[in-house]
Short mmCIF file of C-alpha atoms and ligand atoms in Angstrom, two decimals:
data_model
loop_
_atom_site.label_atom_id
_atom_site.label_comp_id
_atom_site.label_asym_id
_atom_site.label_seq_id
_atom_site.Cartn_x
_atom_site.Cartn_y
_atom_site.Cartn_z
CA UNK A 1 -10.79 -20.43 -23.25
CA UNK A 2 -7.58 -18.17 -21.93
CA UNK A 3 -5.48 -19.49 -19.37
CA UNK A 4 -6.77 -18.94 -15.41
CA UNK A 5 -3.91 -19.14 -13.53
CA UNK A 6 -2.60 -18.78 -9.63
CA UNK A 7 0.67 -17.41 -8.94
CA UNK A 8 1.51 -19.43 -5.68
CA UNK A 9 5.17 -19.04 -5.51
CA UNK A 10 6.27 -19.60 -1.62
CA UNK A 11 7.62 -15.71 -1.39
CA UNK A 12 4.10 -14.78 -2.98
CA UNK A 13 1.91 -16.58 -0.23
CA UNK A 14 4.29 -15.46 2.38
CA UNK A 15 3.92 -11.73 1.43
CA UNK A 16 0.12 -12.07 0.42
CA UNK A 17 -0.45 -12.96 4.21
CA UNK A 18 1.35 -9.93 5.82
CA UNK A 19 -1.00 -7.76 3.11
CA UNK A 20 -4.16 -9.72 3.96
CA UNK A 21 -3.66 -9.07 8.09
CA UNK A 22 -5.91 -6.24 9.66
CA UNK A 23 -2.53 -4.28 11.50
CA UNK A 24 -0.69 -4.44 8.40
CA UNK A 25 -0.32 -0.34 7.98
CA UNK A 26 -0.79 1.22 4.74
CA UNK A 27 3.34 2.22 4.19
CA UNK A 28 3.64 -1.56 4.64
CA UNK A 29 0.10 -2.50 2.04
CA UNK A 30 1.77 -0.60 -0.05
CA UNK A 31 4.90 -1.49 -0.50
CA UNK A 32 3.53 -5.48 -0.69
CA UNK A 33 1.20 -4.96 -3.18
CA UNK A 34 4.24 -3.48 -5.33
CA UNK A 35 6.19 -6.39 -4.20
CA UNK A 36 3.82 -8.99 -5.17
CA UNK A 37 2.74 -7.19 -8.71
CA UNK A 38 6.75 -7.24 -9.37
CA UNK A 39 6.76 -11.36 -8.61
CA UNK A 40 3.67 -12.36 -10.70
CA UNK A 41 5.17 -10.10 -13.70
CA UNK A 42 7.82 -12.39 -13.96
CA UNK A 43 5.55 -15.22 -14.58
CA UNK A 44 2.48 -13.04 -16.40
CA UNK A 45 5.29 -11.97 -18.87
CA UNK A 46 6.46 -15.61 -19.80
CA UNK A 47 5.00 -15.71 -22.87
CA UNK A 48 5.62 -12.18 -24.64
CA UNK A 49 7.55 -12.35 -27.96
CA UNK A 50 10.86 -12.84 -28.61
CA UNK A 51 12.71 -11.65 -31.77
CA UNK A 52 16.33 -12.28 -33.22
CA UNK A 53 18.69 -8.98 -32.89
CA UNK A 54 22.07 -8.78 -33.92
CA UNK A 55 24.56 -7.42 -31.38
CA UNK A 56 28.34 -7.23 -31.18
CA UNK A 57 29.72 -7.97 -27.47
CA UNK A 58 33.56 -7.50 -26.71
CA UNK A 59 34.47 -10.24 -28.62
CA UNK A 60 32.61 -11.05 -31.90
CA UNK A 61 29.32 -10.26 -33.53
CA UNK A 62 25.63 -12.91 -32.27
CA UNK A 63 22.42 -12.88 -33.00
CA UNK A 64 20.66 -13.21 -29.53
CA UNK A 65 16.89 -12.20 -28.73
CA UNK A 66 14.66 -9.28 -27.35
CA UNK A 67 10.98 -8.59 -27.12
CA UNK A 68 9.32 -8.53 -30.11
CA UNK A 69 7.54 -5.81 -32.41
CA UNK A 70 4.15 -5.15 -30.14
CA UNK A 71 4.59 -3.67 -26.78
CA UNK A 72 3.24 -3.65 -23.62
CA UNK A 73 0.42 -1.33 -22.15
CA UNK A 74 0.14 -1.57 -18.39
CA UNK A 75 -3.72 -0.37 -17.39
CA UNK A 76 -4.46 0.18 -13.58
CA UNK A 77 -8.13 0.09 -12.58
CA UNK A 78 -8.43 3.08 -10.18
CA UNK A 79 -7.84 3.76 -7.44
CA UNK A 80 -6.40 0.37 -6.39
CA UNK A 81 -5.08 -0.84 -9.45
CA UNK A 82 -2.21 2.13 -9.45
CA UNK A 83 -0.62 0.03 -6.27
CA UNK A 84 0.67 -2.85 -8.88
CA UNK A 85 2.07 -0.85 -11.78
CA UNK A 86 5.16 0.08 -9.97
CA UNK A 87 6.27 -2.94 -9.97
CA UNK A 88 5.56 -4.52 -13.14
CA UNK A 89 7.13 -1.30 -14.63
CA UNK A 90 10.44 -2.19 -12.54
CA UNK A 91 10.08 -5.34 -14.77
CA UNK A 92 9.32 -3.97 -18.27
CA UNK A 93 10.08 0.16 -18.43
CA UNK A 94 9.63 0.44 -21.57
CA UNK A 95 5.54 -0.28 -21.35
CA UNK A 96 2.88 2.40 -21.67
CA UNK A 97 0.44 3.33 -19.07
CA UNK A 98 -3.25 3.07 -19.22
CA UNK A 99 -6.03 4.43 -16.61
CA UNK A 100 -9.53 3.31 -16.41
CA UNK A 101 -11.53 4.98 -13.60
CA UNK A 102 -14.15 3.19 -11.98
CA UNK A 103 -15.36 2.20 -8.81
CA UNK A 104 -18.35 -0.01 -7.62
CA UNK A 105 -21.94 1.66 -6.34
CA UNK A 106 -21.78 0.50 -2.94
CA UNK A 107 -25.62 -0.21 -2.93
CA UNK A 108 -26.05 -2.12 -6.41
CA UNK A 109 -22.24 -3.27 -6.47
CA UNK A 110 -22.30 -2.51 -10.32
CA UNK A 111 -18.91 -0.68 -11.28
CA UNK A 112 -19.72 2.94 -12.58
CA UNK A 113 -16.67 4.28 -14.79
CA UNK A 114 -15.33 7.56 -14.86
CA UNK A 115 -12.14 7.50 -16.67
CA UNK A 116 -10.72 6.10 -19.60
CA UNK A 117 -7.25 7.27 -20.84
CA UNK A 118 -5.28 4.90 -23.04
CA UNK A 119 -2.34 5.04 -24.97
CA UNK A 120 -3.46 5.84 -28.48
CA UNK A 121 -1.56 2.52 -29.89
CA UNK A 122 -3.44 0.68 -27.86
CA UNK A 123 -4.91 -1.68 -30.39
CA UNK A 124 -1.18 -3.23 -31.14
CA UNK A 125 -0.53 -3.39 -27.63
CA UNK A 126 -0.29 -6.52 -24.87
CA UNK A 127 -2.47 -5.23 -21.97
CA UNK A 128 -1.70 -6.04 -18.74
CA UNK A 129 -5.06 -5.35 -16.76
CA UNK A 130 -4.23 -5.02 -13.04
CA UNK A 131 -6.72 -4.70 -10.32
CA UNK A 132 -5.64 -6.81 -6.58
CA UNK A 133 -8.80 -7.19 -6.25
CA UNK A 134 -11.53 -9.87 -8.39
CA UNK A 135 -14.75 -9.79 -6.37
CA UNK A 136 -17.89 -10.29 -8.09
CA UNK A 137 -16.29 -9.74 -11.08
CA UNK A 138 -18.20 -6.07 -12.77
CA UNK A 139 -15.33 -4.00 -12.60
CA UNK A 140 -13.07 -6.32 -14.84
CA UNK A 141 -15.60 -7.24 -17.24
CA UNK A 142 -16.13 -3.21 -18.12
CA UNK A 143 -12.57 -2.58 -18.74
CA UNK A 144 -11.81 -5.70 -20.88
CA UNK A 145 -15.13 -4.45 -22.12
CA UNK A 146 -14.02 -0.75 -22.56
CA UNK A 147 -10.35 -1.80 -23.65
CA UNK A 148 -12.33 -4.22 -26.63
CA UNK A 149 -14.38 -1.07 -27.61
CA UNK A 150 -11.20 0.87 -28.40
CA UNK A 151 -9.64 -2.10 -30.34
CA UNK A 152 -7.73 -3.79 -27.94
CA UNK A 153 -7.14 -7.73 -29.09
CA UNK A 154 -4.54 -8.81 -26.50
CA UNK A 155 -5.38 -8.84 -22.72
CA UNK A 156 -4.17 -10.28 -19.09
CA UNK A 157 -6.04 -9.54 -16.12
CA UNK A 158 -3.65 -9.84 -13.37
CA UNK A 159 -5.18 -10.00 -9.74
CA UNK A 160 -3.47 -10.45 -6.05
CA UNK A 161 -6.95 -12.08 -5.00
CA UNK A 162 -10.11 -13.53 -7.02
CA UNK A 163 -13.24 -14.69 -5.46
CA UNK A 164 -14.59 -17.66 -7.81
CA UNK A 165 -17.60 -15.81 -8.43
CA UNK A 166 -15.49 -13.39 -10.51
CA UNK A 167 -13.32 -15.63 -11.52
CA UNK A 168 -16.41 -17.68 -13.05
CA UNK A 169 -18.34 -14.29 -14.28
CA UNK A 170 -15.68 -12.92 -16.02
CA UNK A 171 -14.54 -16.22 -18.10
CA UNK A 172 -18.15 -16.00 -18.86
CA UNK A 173 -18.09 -12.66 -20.84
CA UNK A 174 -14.08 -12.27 -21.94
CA UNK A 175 -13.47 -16.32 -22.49
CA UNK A 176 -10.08 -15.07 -24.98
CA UNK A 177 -8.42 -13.31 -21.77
CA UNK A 178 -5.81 -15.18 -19.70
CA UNK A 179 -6.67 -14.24 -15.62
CA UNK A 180 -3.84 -14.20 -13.20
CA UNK A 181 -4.27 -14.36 -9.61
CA UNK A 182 -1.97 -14.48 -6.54
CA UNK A 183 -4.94 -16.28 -4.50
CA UNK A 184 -8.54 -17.64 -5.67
CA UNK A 185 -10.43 -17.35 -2.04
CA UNK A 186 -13.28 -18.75 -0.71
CA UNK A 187 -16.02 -16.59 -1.84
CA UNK A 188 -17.84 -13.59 -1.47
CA UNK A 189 -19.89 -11.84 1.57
CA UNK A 190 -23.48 -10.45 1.38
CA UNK A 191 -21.53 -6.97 1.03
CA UNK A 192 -19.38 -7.81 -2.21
CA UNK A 193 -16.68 -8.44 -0.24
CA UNK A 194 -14.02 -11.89 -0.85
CA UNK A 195 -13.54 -13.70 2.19
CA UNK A 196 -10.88 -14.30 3.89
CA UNK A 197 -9.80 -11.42 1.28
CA UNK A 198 -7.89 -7.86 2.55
CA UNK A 199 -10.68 -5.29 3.06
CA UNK A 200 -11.44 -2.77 0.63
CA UNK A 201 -7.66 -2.29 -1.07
CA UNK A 202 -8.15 0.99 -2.31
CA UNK A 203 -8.91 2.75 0.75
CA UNK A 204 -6.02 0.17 2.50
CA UNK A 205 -3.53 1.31 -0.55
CA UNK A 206 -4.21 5.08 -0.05
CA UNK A 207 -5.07 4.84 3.75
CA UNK A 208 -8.36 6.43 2.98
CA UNK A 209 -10.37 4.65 5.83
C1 PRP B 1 -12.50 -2.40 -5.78
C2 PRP B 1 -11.37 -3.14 -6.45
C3 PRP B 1 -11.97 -3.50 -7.78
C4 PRP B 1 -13.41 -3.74 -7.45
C5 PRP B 1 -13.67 -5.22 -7.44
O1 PRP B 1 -12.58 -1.11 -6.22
O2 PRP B 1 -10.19 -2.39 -6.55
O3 PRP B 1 -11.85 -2.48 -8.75
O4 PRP B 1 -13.64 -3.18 -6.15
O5 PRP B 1 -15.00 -5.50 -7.21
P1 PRP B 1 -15.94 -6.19 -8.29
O6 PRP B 1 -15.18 -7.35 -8.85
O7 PRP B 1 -17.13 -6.61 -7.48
O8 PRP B 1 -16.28 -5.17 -9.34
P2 PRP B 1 -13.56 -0.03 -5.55
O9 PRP B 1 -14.88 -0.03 -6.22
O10 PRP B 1 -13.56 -0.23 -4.06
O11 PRP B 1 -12.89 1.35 -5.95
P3 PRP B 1 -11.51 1.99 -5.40
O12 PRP B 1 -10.37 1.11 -5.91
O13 PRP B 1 -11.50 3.33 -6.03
O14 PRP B 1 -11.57 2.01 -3.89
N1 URA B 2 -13.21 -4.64 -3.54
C1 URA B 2 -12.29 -4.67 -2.54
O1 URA B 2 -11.45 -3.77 -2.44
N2 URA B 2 -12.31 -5.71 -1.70
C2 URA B 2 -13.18 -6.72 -1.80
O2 URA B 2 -13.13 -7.66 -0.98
C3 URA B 2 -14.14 -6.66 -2.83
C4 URA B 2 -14.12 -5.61 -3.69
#
């Protein structure tokens, strides 16, 4: 089973409450969400690779370390997924950028997908799957599901916050991926939605509503 994991450092609760509020505007969403992807990098990224390089600094020749042979692919689950690659790019530049396109029917609440564009590479690559949002779990299990079919091996789901029926659901189908969340809530309304939760984040990230 992969690792299931809550971020709860103290400036990650602290800024995950300001986000969750109802007057919190959308400059302000925004620039939290980026702020709390940017935090739970630093800790989602623990593990990658390291390899020996040889380097010469001002005063003699070392062998120190860097990140190792496969790279990173960071893959946003539109819409609301593009609001936590900023910041996890701030933390690794170097990665590639996925986007998979999907949102859920708001009558069935099964995700319907409409995009998928990938790095071609993406088989060697560590994925970081970002979403903020882990409700009843469909939208995550089609893109680990739609990352698999084109050969991808290594994947993270990284979350802000995760109802346990996702959580639960998508263990279920993708036990090899590690989930990350920022906050695993209480559960989910008769709409779909998490509760306490933040509202619908993609129309809160792109002030659609
Ligand atoms: C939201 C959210 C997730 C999905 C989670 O997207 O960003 O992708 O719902 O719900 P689930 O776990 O029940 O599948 P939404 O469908 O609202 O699309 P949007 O980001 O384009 O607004
Ligand atoms: N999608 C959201 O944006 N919010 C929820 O609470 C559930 C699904």
């Amino acid at each position: 089973m992969g690792k299931f994991q809550v971020i709860s450092h103290p400036l990650i609760q602290h800024k995950l409450s300001i986000l969750r509020r109802t007057d919190t505007s959308t400059k302000d969403f925004r620039e939290l969400v980026d702020e709390i992807a940017m935090l739970m990098g630093y800790e989602v990224s623990r593990d990658l690779p390291l390899e020996d390089v040889e380097i010469q600094t001002p005063v003699a020749k070392t062998v120190q370390k860097q990140l190792a042979g496969k790279k990173l692919a960071i893959v946003p689950i539109l819409r609301a997924g593009i609001g936590m690659v900023d910041g996890l790019l701030s933390l690794v530049p170097a990665a590639k950028v996925g986007h998979i396109g999907m949102y859920r029917d708001e009558e069935t609440l099964e995700p319907v997908e409409y995009l998928v564009k990938l790095p071609e590479d993406i088989d060697q690559r560590q994925i970081f799957l970002v979403d903020p949002m882990l409700a009843t779990g469909g939208s995550a299990i089609l893109a680990v599901d739609s990352l698999k079919k084109r050969g991808a091996a290594n994947i993270k789901f990284v979350c802000l916050v995760a109802a346990p029926e996702g959580v639960k659901k998508l263990q279920e189908a993708h036990p090899d991926i590690d989930i990350y969340t920022a906050a695993l809530d209480e559960k989910l309304n008769e709409h779909g939605y998490i509760v306490p939760g933040l509202g619908d984040a993609g129309d809160r990230l792109f002030g659609t509503k």
